[in-house]
């Protein structure tokens, strides 16, 4: 027995060496696979040169087929001028196959582990998600991940020694990654929203170094796994009011990629402040609310009001609707005509594009945005039901957009940037082809409850 033990001790280091070598080889193979299975990033369109597609809506069909649905559309979207798709939160949440992902439980379960009542997420399996990302990349589209960093859900109860109360802060996900307990959450989380709770969920404490390491700093952090293994290219940060701007800034500085935050506030100054602190883009809620006031309230003078795109167009992501605001209101196509001819990075909402509005008209506006809408903006005229603005051109001729919220045709003399030049309406709503005067003035027209976009023929 002693001889046998001695032989085992002699053989053991060799076995450990071989096992380690094998593990290193497997890891190398995994690293190679992670670089290829989600397609090549070399040919991706630069984000911001086209239009983003929000590739979901609230309560998309359950059953695990959403990734396949989106996969079947990405090439057509790319052909239309989309440059990136924004996907819903992709990992397993408390409500399993019924969840839209905003109640995150396991940041590393993309539809692989049997937990929370299902293997797949509402949207599909990990394999199907990787296939979608690969197809998007092959179609030259970047893929934006929706990241929920404020709150977690689905933990087991444990006593928090800080307050002596039982809280739902014990997380032991089947992936075995980023296990959590009360130390990782705000110790006073269960008192009110300002001190660490969102919708009854415990809030992560980003001041904890371990939380930072697990979320973005470590080589196998959430951020790096999303980017290097799954193939995501950028980030949409959910509910950034719930934590400090430096969290988003550090994440972005660590892993790179296009980043935009959901700071739900209609004050353009506040959005500009947050964007500056986080050093990323922000959804332009100020623009959203002013457009709703203008088109639904029949007062296009509201388009003169302050918006993030007017303060910092390079940081403004404009939108007409999203999964939280997917209401149908009067003048929605006029609102799309506004954001797709003005500064900022515009977003198309899936339901508007695929179901509710004219895809042909939206494709036309996307083309106009990508080919004509360059340079800064000059507002030429506004009243209750008319709005005229000029894009002054940057590596292109620019354009003039005329929006009409009245029930009758309208005409107006406006000053362009073009002398003695024949122009036309690139929407096809008017068949006029006037020639601008030597002083660059010209009369243009617009149909009722519609818009026209003018540029040199």
Tab-separated table of C-alpha atoms in Angstrom:
chain	number	residue	atom	x	y	z
A	1	UNK	CA	0.000	0.000	0.000
A	2	UNK	CA	2.824	2.431	0.852
A	3	UNK	CA	4.551	1.585	-2.445
A	4	UNK	CA	1.309	2.174	-4.293
A	5	UNK	CA	0.852	5.517	-2.536
A	6	UNK	CA	4.391	6.526	-3.423
A	7	UNK	CA	3.724	5.655	-7.055
A	8	UNK	CA	0.507	7.674	-6.953
A	9	UNK	CA	2.325	10.699	-5.559
A	10	UNK	CA	4.898	10.301	-8.326
A	11	UNK	CA	2.243	10.082	-11.028
A	12	UNK	CA	-0.008	12.827	-9.623
A	13	UNK	CA	2.111	15.822	-10.736
A	14	UNK	CA	2.235	14.364	-14.239
A	15	UNK	CA	-1.527	13.980	-14.294
A	16	UNK	CA	-1.993	17.537	-13.024
A	17	UNK	CA	0.386	18.819	-15.703
A	18	UNK	CA	-1.444	16.925	-18.420
A	19	UNK	CA	-4.809	18.085	-17.111
A	20	UNK	CA	-3.666	21.708	-17.002
A	21	UNK	CA	-2.195	21.431	-20.491
A	22	UNK	CA	-5.440	19.935	-21.754
A	23	UNK	CA	-7.433	22.681	-20.031
A	24	UNK	CA	-5.205	25.345	-21.596
A	25	UNK	CA	-5.702	23.801	-25.023
A	26	UNK	CA	-9.465	23.721	-24.503
A	27	UNK	CA	-9.416	27.353	-23.385
A	28	UNK	CA	-7.371	28.299	-26.449
A	29	UNK	CA	-9.879	26.525	-28.668
A	30	UNK	CA	-12.717	28.291	-26.877
A	31	UNK	CA	-10.994	31.622	-27.383
A	32	UNK	CA	-10.611	30.902	-31.097
A	33	UNK	CA	-14.239	29.821	-31.339
A	34	UNK	CA	-15.404	32.932	-29.506
A	35	UNK	CA	-13.754	35.033	-32.168
A	36	UNK	CA	-15.388	33.218	-35.049
A	37	UNK	CA	-18.772	31.888	-33.985
A	38	UNK	CA	-20.361	35.327	-33.789
A	39	UNK	CA	-19.124	36.386	-37.227
A	40	UNK	CA	-16.584	38.952	-38.301
A	41	UNK	CA	-16.698	42.496	-36.973
A	42	UNK	CA	-14.376	43.736	-39.713
A	43	UNK	CA	-17.177	44.791	-42.080
A	44	UNK	CA	-19.596	46.320	-39.582
A	45	UNK	CA	-21.085	49.674	-40.489
A	46	UNK	CA	-19.888	52.416	-38.120
A	47	UNK	CA	-22.610	52.940	-35.520
A	48	UNK	CA	-24.205	56.340	-35.978
A	49	UNK	CA	-23.767	56.505	-39.751
A	50	UNK	CA	-27.171	54.921	-40.270
A	51	UNK	CA	-30.165	54.212	-38.075
A	52	UNK	CA	-30.622	51.897	-35.070
A	53	UNK	CA	-33.440	49.339	-34.980
A	54	UNK	CA	-34.979	48.485	-31.622
A	55	UNK	CA	-35.495	44.826	-32.452
A	56	UNK	CA	-38.253	44.043	-29.950
A	57	UNK	CA	-41.338	45.387	-28.228
A	58	UNK	CA	-42.907	44.704	-24.840
A	59	UNK	CA	-44.327	41.177	-24.550
A	60	UNK	CA	-42.982	39.807	-27.814
A	61	UNK	CA	-44.400	36.289	-28.353
A	62	UNK	CA	-43.201	33.809	-25.751
A	63	UNK	CA	-42.087	30.354	-26.804
A	64	UNK	CA	-38.407	30.896	-27.492
A	65	UNK	CA	-38.548	31.879	-31.164
A	66	UNK	CA	-37.799	35.621	-31.051
A	67	UNK	CA	-34.081	35.310	-31.856
A	68	UNK	CA	-35.008	33.324	-34.975
A	69	UNK	CA	-37.625	35.920	-35.932
A	70	UNK	CA	-35.092	38.740	-35.739
A	71	UNK	CA	-32.462	36.657	-37.535
A	72	UNK	CA	-34.770	36.430	-40.530
A	73	UNK	CA	-34.991	40.217	-40.780
A	74	UNK	CA	-31.477	41.534	-40.262
A	75	UNK	CA	-30.377	41.377	-43.897
A	76	UNK	CA	-33.444	43.328	-45.052
A	77	UNK	CA	-32.883	45.872	-42.284
A	78	UNK	CA	-29.261	46.274	-43.315
A	79	UNK	CA	-30.293	46.757	-46.943
A	80	UNK	CA	-32.692	49.488	-45.806
A	81	UNK	CA	-29.900	51.442	-44.080
A	82	UNK	CA	-29.981	50.169	-40.497
A	83	UNK	CA	-26.493	50.020	-38.925
A	84	UNK	CA	-27.226	48.402	-35.528
A	85	UNK	CA	-29.890	46.357	-33.772
A	86	UNK	CA	-30.766	46.723	-30.090
A	87	UNK	CA	-31.807	43.442	-28.466
A	88	UNK	CA	-33.737	42.957	-25.198
A	89	UNK	CA	-31.954	41.735	-22.026
A	90	UNK	CA	-30.731	38.335	-23.176
A	91	UNK	CA	-30.040	36.358	-19.995
A	92	UNK	CA	-32.205	34.298	-17.649
A	93	UNK	CA	-34.452	36.315	-15.370
A	94	UNK	CA	-36.689	35.488	-12.440
A	95	UNK	CA	-39.722	34.819	-14.621
A	96	UNK	CA	-37.811	32.443	-16.873
A	97	UNK	CA	-39.421	31.837	-20.248
A	98	UNK	CA	-42.083	34.499	-19.558
A	99	UNK	CA	-39.705	37.339	-18.692
A	100	UNK	CA	-38.750	40.262	-20.904
A	101	UNK	CA	-35.385	40.184	-19.136
A	102	UNK	CA	-35.615	43.255	-16.918
A	103	UNK	CA	-35.641	41.143	-13.729
A	104	UNK	CA	-32.141	39.635	-14.171
A	105	UNK	CA	-31.043	36.556	-12.239
A	106	UNK	CA	-28.096	34.861	-14.026
A	107	UNK	CA	-25.984	37.165	-16.196
A	108	UNK	CA	-24.338	34.163	-17.893
A	109	UNK	CA	-27.398	32.047	-18.740
A	110	UNK	CA	-28.394	32.974	-22.297
A	111	UNK	CA	-30.771	30.025	-22.537
A	112	UNK	CA	-28.508	27.165	-21.523
A	113	UNK	CA	-29.360	26.123	-17.951
A	114	UNK	CA	-32.553	24.635	-16.550
A	115	UNK	CA	-33.412	27.234	-13.922
A	116	UNK	CA	-36.257	29.615	-13.181
A	117	UNK	CA	-38.618	27.109	-14.785
A	118	UNK	CA	-37.022	26.867	-18.220
A	119	UNK	CA	-33.869	26.255	-20.210
A	120	UNK	CA	-34.528	28.816	-22.933
A	121	UNK	CA	-35.297	32.451	-22.241
A	122	UNK	CA	-38.466	34.007	-23.634
A	123	UNK	CA	-36.468	34.763	-26.767
A	124	UNK	CA	-34.750	31.419	-27.387
A	125	UNK	CA	-31.602	29.431	-26.661
A	126	UNK	CA	-27.992	30.500	-26.342
A	127	UNK	CA	-27.235	28.733	-29.622
A	128	UNK	CA	-30.011	30.664	-31.387
A	129	UNK	CA	-28.776	33.973	-29.961
A	130	UNK	CA	-25.235	33.307	-31.175
A	131	UNK	CA	-26.627	32.415	-34.586
A	132	UNK	CA	-28.576	35.686	-34.683
A	133	UNK	CA	-25.499	37.715	-33.720
A	134	UNK	CA	-23.452	35.948	-36.384
A	135	UNK	CA	-26.108	36.636	-39.023
A	136	UNK	CA	-26.289	40.289	-37.967
A	137	UNK	CA	-22.520	40.636	-38.266
A	138	UNK	CA	-22.562	38.945	-41.658
A	139	UNK	CA	-25.185	41.524	-42.631
A	140	UNK	CA	-22.798	44.303	-41.473
A	141	UNK	CA	-24.908	45.188	-38.420
A	142	UNK	CA	-23.647	45.819	-34.904
A	143	UNK	CA	-25.580	44.254	-32.029
A	144	UNK	CA	-26.448	46.330	-28.953
A	145	UNK	CA	-27.021	44.500	-25.644
A	146	UNK	CA	-29.605	45.748	-23.163
A	147	UNK	CA	-27.803	45.691	-19.799
A	148	UNK	CA	-29.649	45.849	-16.457
A	149	UNK	CA	-27.130	46.819	-13.764
A	150	UNK	CA	-29.357	48.437	-11.162
A	151	UNK	CA	-31.378	45.594	-9.674
A	152	UNK	CA	-31.445	41.787	-9.514
A	153	UNK	CA	-34.353	39.416	-8.988
A	154	UNK	CA	-34.955	35.801	-8.037
A	155	UNK	CA	-32.555	35.475	-5.108
A	156	UNK	CA	-33.176	33.367	-2.022
A	157	UNK	CA	-33.940	34.902	1.362
A	158	UNK	CA	-31.133	35.516	3.840
A	159	UNK	CA	-30.718	37.642	6.949
A	160	UNK	CA	-28.905	40.911	6.326
A	161	UNK	CA	-26.790	41.641	9.438
A	162	UNK	CA	-26.838	45.370	8.648
A	163	UNK	CA	-30.531	45.693	9.375
A	164	UNK	CA	-31.343	42.281	10.835
A	165	UNK	CA	-34.015	41.690	8.219
A	166	UNK	CA	-34.529	38.799	5.815
A	167	UNK	CA	-33.889	39.991	2.267
A	168	UNK	CA	-33.889	38.275	-1.139
A	169	UNK	CA	-30.164	38.676	-1.768
A	170	UNK	CA	-28.784	35.123	-1.970
A	171	UNK	CA	-28.018	34.389	-5.644
A	172	UNK	CA	-26.558	31.020	-6.645
A	173	UNK	CA	-27.054	30.797	-10.422
A	174	UNK	CA	-26.442	27.519	-12.228
A	175	UNK	CA	-23.781	29.111	-14.420
A	176	UNK	CA	-21.661	29.318	-11.263
A	177	UNK	CA	-20.646	32.865	-12.176
A	178	UNK	CA	-21.233	36.050	-10.187
A	179	UNK	CA	-22.783	34.438	-7.148
A	180	UNK	CA	-24.127	37.143	-4.821
A	181	UNK	CA	-25.166	37.686	-1.234
A	182	UNK	CA	-26.091	40.632	1.002
A	183	UNK	CA	-22.537	42.033	0.708
A	184	UNK	CA	-23.126	42.765	-2.993
A	185	UNK	CA	-26.292	44.812	-2.483
A	186	UNK	CA	-27.112	48.059	-0.784
A	187	UNK	CA	-27.405	47.035	2.870
A	188	UNK	CA	-30.345	49.354	3.422
A	189	UNK	CA	-31.946	48.457	0.126
A	190	UNK	CA	-35.389	47.583	1.434
A	191	UNK	CA	-36.360	51.034	2.761
A	192	UNK	CA	-37.023	53.187	-0.305
A	193	UNK	CA	-36.009	53.770	-3.904
A	194	UNK	CA	-33.387	56.393	-3.098
A	195	UNK	CA	-31.433	54.006	-0.900
A	196	UNK	CA	-31.367	50.901	-2.962
A	197	UNK	CA	-34.563	49.217	-4.150
A	198	UNK	CA	-36.278	49.188	-7.537
A	199	UNK	CA	-39.685	47.563	-7.856
A	200	UNK	CA	-39.035	45.469	-4.764
A	201	UNK	CA	-35.784	44.106	-6.205
A	202	UNK	CA	-32.458	44.487	-4.358
A	203	UNK	CA	-30.062	46.945	-5.960
A	204	UNK	CA	-26.445	46.076	-6.683
A	205	UNK	CA	-23.886	48.120	-4.773
A	206	UNK	CA	-21.450	49.273	-7.452
A	207	UNK	CA	-19.137	50.765	-4.845
A	208	UNK	CA	-18.191	47.214	-3.849
A	209	UNK	CA	-14.953	46.275	-5.631
A	210	UNK	CA	-16.121	42.689	-6.029
A	211	UNK	CA	-19.242	43.866	-7.874
A	212	UNK	CA	-17.119	46.016	-10.187
A	213	UNK	CA	-14.801	43.086	-10.846
A	214	UNK	CA	-17.645	40.720	-11.634
A	215	UNK	CA	-19.511	43.185	-13.824
A	216	UNK	CA	-16.749	44.691	-15.951
A	217	UNK	CA	-13.179	44.480	-14.644
A	218	UNK	CA	-12.258	40.789	-14.492
A	219	UNK	CA	-11.182	38.908	-17.642
A	220	UNK	CA	-14.352	36.811	-17.366
A	221	UNK	CA	-16.633	39.636	-16.234
A	222	UNK	CA	-20.159	40.083	-17.498
A	223	UNK	CA	-19.077	42.831	-19.889
A	224	UNK	CA	-16.191	40.879	-21.382
A	225	UNK	CA	-18.230	37.684	-21.685
A	226	UNK	CA	-20.954	39.575	-23.554
A	227	UNK	CA	-18.403	41.119	-25.902
A	228	UNK	CA	-15.776	38.407	-26.407
A	229	UNK	CA	-17.812	35.216	-26.115
A	230	UNK	CA	-21.324	36.194	-27.165
A	231	UNK	CA	-20.272	38.822	-29.697
A	232	UNK	CA	-22.168	41.937	-28.595
A	233	UNK	CA	-20.769	45.223	-29.917
A	234	UNK	CA	-22.345	47.878	-27.714
A	235	UNK	CA	-24.556	48.643	-24.763
A	236	UNK	CA	-27.929	50.097	-23.876
A	237	UNK	CA	-27.929	50.708	-20.119
A	238	UNK	CA	-31.308	50.323	-18.445
A	239	UNK	CA	-32.580	52.693	-15.735
A	240	UNK	CA	-29.353	54.634	-15.237
A	241	UNK	CA	-31.115	56.936	-12.776
A	242	UNK	CA	-30.633	54.118	-10.269
A	243	UNK	CA	-26.840	54.417	-10.030
A	244	UNK	CA	-24.034	56.905	-10.525
A	245	UNK	CA	-22.835	57.893	-14.033
A	246	UNK	CA	-19.285	56.672	-13.288
A	247	UNK	CA	-20.540	53.064	-13.433
A	248	UNK	CA	-21.430	53.419	-17.108
A	249	UNK	CA	-18.249	55.390	-17.781
A	250	UNK	CA	-16.006	52.724	-16.234
A	251	UNK	CA	-17.821	49.891	-18.028
A	252	UNK	CA	-17.427	51.694	-21.366
A	253	UNK	CA	-13.770	52.545	-20.715
A	254	UNK	CA	-13.030	48.932	-19.791
A	255	UNK	CA	-14.618	47.149	-22.760
A	256	UNK	CA	-15.368	49.841	-25.351
A	257	UNK	CA	-18.297	49.757	-27.731
A	258	UNK	CA	-21.103	52.174	-28.495
A	259	UNK	CA	-22.993	53.037	-25.298
A	260	UNK	CA	-26.311	54.762	-24.628
A	261	UNK	CA	-28.135	55.246	-21.336
A	262	UNK	CA	-31.839	55.356	-20.532
A	263	UNK	CA	-32.013	58.443	-18.321
A	264	UNK	CA	-35.747	59.000	-18.361
A	265	UNK	CA	-36.043	62.756	-17.994
A	266	UNK	CA	-37.575	65.345	-20.285
A	267	UNK	CA	-35.116	68.092	-19.294
A	268	UNK	CA	-32.458	68.539	-21.972
A	269	UNK	CA	-30.019	70.068	-19.484
A	270	UNK	CA	-30.269	67.050	-17.206
A	271	UNK	CA	-29.710	64.673	-20.110
A	272	UNK	CA	-26.708	66.717	-21.225
A	273	UNK	CA	-25.301	66.617	-17.680
A	274	UNK	CA	-25.696	62.841	-17.382
A	275	UNK	CA	-24.247	62.204	-20.822
A	276	UNK	CA	-21.229	64.341	-19.971
A	277	UNK	CA	-20.657	62.586	-16.657
A	278	UNK	CA	-21.054	59.098	-18.135
A	279	UNK	CA	-19.187	60.036	-21.339
A	280	UNK	CA	-21.718	58.133	-23.447
A	281	UNK	CA	-24.863	58.881	-25.440
A	282	UNK	CA	-28.332	59.290	-23.954
A	283	UNK	CA	-31.810	58.742	-25.304
A	284	UNK	CA	-33.258	62.156	-26.087
A	285	UNK	CA	-36.389	62.089	-23.925
A	286	UNK	CA	-36.569	65.870	-24.227
A	287	UNK	CA	-37.023	65.473	-27.986
A	288	UNK	CA	-39.561	62.676	-27.444
A	289	UNK	CA	-41.782	64.774	-25.201
A	290	UNK	CA	-41.521	67.911	-27.365
A	291	UNK	CA	-42.515	65.900	-30.460
A	292	UNK	CA	-45.503	64.422	-28.662
A	293	UNK	CA	-46.559	67.902	-27.565
A	294	UNK	CA	-46.082	69.216	-31.082
A	295	UNK	CA	-47.810	66.567	-33.161
A	296	UNK	CA	-50.475	65.341	-30.786
A	297	UNK	CA	-51.055	68.784	-29.303
A	298	UNK	CA	-51.081	70.438	-32.750
A	299	UNK	CA	-48.495	73.025	-31.827
A	300	UNK	CA	-45.361	72.655	-33.916
A	301	UNK	CA	-43.895	75.678	-32.142
A	302	UNK	CA	-42.901	73.179	-29.428
A	303	UNK	CA	-40.194	71.959	-31.822
A	304	UNK	CA	-38.373	75.205	-31.020
A	305	UNK	CA	-37.899	74.024	-27.424
A	306	UNK	CA	-34.722	72.668	-25.874
A	307	UNK	CA	-33.634	69.110	-26.757
A	308	UNK	CA	-30.482	67.105	-26.245
A	309	UNK	CA	-29.742	66.926	-29.975
A	310	UNK	CA	-29.643	70.727	-30.061
A	311	UNK	CA	-27.123	70.831	-27.191
A	312	UNK	CA	-24.976	67.851	-28.123
A	313	UNK	CA	-26.066	66.060	-31.312
A	314	UNK	CA	-23.196	63.565	-31.133
A	315	UNK	CA	-24.582	62.213	-27.836
A	316	UNK	CA	-28.308	62.289	-28.643
A	317	UNK	CA	-30.132	59.087	-29.588
A	318	UNK	CA	-33.542	60.192	-30.843
A	319	UNK	CA	-36.674	58.040	-30.924
A	320	UNK	CA	-40.412	58.235	-31.571
A	321	UNK	CA	-41.426	55.170	-29.535
A	322	UNK	CA	-39.876	52.304	-27.594
A	323	UNK	CA	-40.965	49.274	-25.566
A	324	UNK	CA	-42.020	51.524	-22.666
A	325	UNK	CA	-43.752	54.185	-24.765
A	326	UNK	CA	-45.234	52.135	-27.614
A	327	UNK	CA	-48.377	54.196	-27.867
A	328	UNK	CA	-49.883	55.139	-31.205
A	329	UNK	CA	-50.451	58.874	-31.271
A	330	UNK	CA	-51.437	61.257	-34.038
A	331	UNK	CA	-48.605	62.353	-36.264
A	332	UNK	CA	-46.217	59.467	-35.673
A	333	UNK	CA	-44.968	59.509	-39.273
A	334	UNK	CA	-44.414	63.259	-38.933
A	335	UNK	CA	-42.313	62.561	-35.854
A	336	UNK	CA	-40.208	60.053	-37.809
A	337	UNK	CA	-39.817	62.633	-40.574
A	338	UNK	CA	-38.494	64.962	-37.881
A	339	UNK	CA	-35.886	62.667	-36.268
A	340	UNK	CA	-34.739	61.163	-39.591
A	341	UNK	CA	-33.975	64.577	-41.079
A	342	UNK	CA	-32.443	66.180	-37.974
A	343	UNK	CA	-29.255	65.744	-35.988
A	344	UNK	CA	-28.763	62.921	-33.531
A	345	UNK	CA	-28.692	59.153	-33.983
A	346	UNK	CA	-32.277	58.062	-34.765
A	347	UNK	CA	-33.910	54.814	-33.630
A	348	UNK	CA	-36.742	52.961	-35.357
A	349	UNK	CA	-39.144	50.998	-33.153
A	350	UNK	CA	-39.810	47.425	-34.323
A	351	UNK	CA	-43.612	47.631	-34.118
A	352	UNK	CA	-43.690	50.894	-36.052
A	353	UNK	CA	-41.529	49.443	-38.810
A	354	UNK	CA	-42.899	45.914	-39.065
A	355	UNK	CA	-46.557	46.381	-38.081
A	356	UNK	CA	-48.061	49.816	-37.554
A	357	UNK	CA	-46.644	52.285	-40.075
A	358	UNK	CA	-45.654	52.243	-43.738
A	359	UNK	CA	-42.385	50.358	-44.167
A	360	UNK	CA	-41.990	51.936	-47.598
A	361	UNK	CA	-42.216	55.436	-46.157
A	362	UNK	CA	-39.861	54.625	-43.297
A	363	UNK	CA	-37.326	53.122	-45.714
A	364	UNK	CA	-37.521	56.290	-47.764
A	365	UNK	CA	-36.826	58.414	-44.671
A	366	UNK	CA	-33.940	56.139	-43.657
A	367	UNK	CA	-32.429	56.640	-47.140
A	368	UNK	CA	-32.898	60.403	-46.807
A	369	UNK	CA	-31.210	60.356	-43.401
A	370	UNK	CA	-28.244	58.343	-44.630
A	371	UNK	CA	-27.725	60.235	-47.895
A	372	UNK	CA	-28.976	63.811	-47.514
A	373	UNK	CA	-29.232	64.774	-43.835
A	374	UNK	CA	-25.781	66.236	-43.196
A	375	UNK	CA	-24.504	69.301	-41.396
A	376	UNK	CA	-26.013	71.461	-38.690
A	377	UNK	CA	-29.648	72.546	-38.546
A	378	UNK	CA	-31.294	75.909	-39.166
A	379	UNK	CA	-34.971	76.257	-38.228
A	380	UNK	CA	-36.561	78.435	-40.930
A	381	UNK	CA	-40.190	78.708	-39.834
A	382	UNK	CA	-42.654	77.383	-37.257
A	383	UNK	CA	-46.272	77.938	-36.323
A	384	UNK	CA	-48.991	75.721	-34.899
A	385	UNK	CA	-49.157	73.413	-37.890
A	386	UNK	CA	-46.071	74.211	-40.022
A	387	UNK	CA	-42.416	73.487	-39.455
A	388	UNK	CA	-39.564	74.108	-41.916
A	389	UNK	CA	-35.891	73.397	-41.224
A	390	UNK	CA	-32.694	73.196	-43.249
A	391	UNK	CA	-29.779	70.812	-42.855
A	392	UNK	CA	-26.806	72.759	-44.131
A	393	UNK	CA	-24.851	69.872	-45.590
A	394	UNK	CA	-21.671	68.009	-44.704
A	395	UNK	CA	-20.083	66.054	-47.526
A	396	UNK	CA	-23.509	66.302	-49.158
A	397	UNK	CA	-25.918	68.995	-50.295
A	398	UNK	CA	-28.070	68.942	-47.205
A	399	UNK	CA	-31.862	69.220	-47.351
A	400	UNK	CA	-34.944	71.201	-46.435
A	401	UNK	CA	-37.745	69.426	-44.550
A	402	UNK	CA	-41.289	70.799	-44.529
A	403	UNK	CA	-43.729	69.250	-41.996
A	404	UNK	CA	-47.456	70.014	-42.149
A	405	UNK	CA	-49.881	69.076	-39.375
A	406	UNK	CA	-52.834	70.833	-41.012
A	407	UNK	CA	-55.654	69.202	-42.966
A	408	UNK	CA	-54.824	70.993	-46.232
A	409	UNK	CA	-51.900	71.525	-48.608
A	410	UNK	CA	-49.520	74.321	-47.673
A	411	UNK	CA	-46.861	76.330	-49.544
A	412	UNK	CA	-44.058	78.544	-48.332
A	413	UNK	CA	-41.139	80.567	-49.679
A	414	UNK	CA	-37.923	79.555	-47.943
A	415	UNK	CA	-34.214	80.278	-48.345
A	416	UNK	CA	-32.035	77.295	-49.268
A	417	UNK	CA	-28.275	76.868	-49.618
A	418	UNK	CA	-28.555	76.436	-53.390
A	419	UNK	CA	-28.532	79.124	-56.107
A	420	UNK	CA	-30.081	78.518	-59.539
A	421	UNK	CA	-30.533	74.840	-58.739
A	422	UNK	CA	-33.362	72.496	-59.621
A	423	UNK	CA	-34.631	70.708	-56.516
A	424	UNK	CA	-37.153	67.963	-55.918
A	425	UNK	CA	-39.093	66.351	-53.083
A	426	UNK	CA	-37.314	63.086	-52.289
A	427	UNK	CA	-40.361	61.680	-50.503
A	428	UNK	CA	-42.445	61.724	-53.693
A	429	UNK	CA	-45.244	63.573	-51.908
A	430	UNK	CA	-44.906	66.521	-54.294
A	431	UNK	CA	-44.148	66.389	-58.011
A	432	UNK	CA	-42.849	69.954	-58.112
A	433	UNK	CA	-39.286	70.441	-59.351
A	434	UNK	CA	-38.712	74.175	-58.850
A	435	UNK	CA	-35.479	76.040	-59.560
A	436	UNK	CA	-34.050	78.149	-56.752
A	437	UNK	CA	-33.494	81.838	-57.437
A	438	UNK	CA	-30.119	83.511	-57.516
A	439	UNK	CA	-30.688	84.552	-53.935
A	440	UNK	CA	-31.380	80.898	-53.043
A	441	UNK	CA	-35.110	81.453	-52.400
A	442	UNK	CA	-37.726	78.997	-53.645
A	443	UNK	CA	-41.340	78.068	-53.038
A	444	UNK	CA	-41.990	74.537	-51.768
A	445	UNK	CA	-45.181	72.667	-50.858
A	446	UNK	CA	-46.373	69.909	-48.565
A	447	UNK	CA	-49.510	67.726	-48.495
A	448	UNK	CA	-51.957	67.710	-45.550
A	449	UNK	CA	-50.852	65.789	-42.425
A	450	UNK	CA	-47.606	64.966	-44.187
A	451	UNK	CA	-44.077	66.108	-44.975
A	452	UNK	CA	-41.777	66.801	-47.903
A	453	UNK	CA	-37.969	66.755	-48.098
A	454	UNK	CA	-36.210	68.888	-50.688
A	455	UNK	CA	-32.683	68.684	-52.114
A	456	UNK	CA	-30.933	69.225	-55.464
A	457	UNK	CA	-32.115	66.832	-58.144
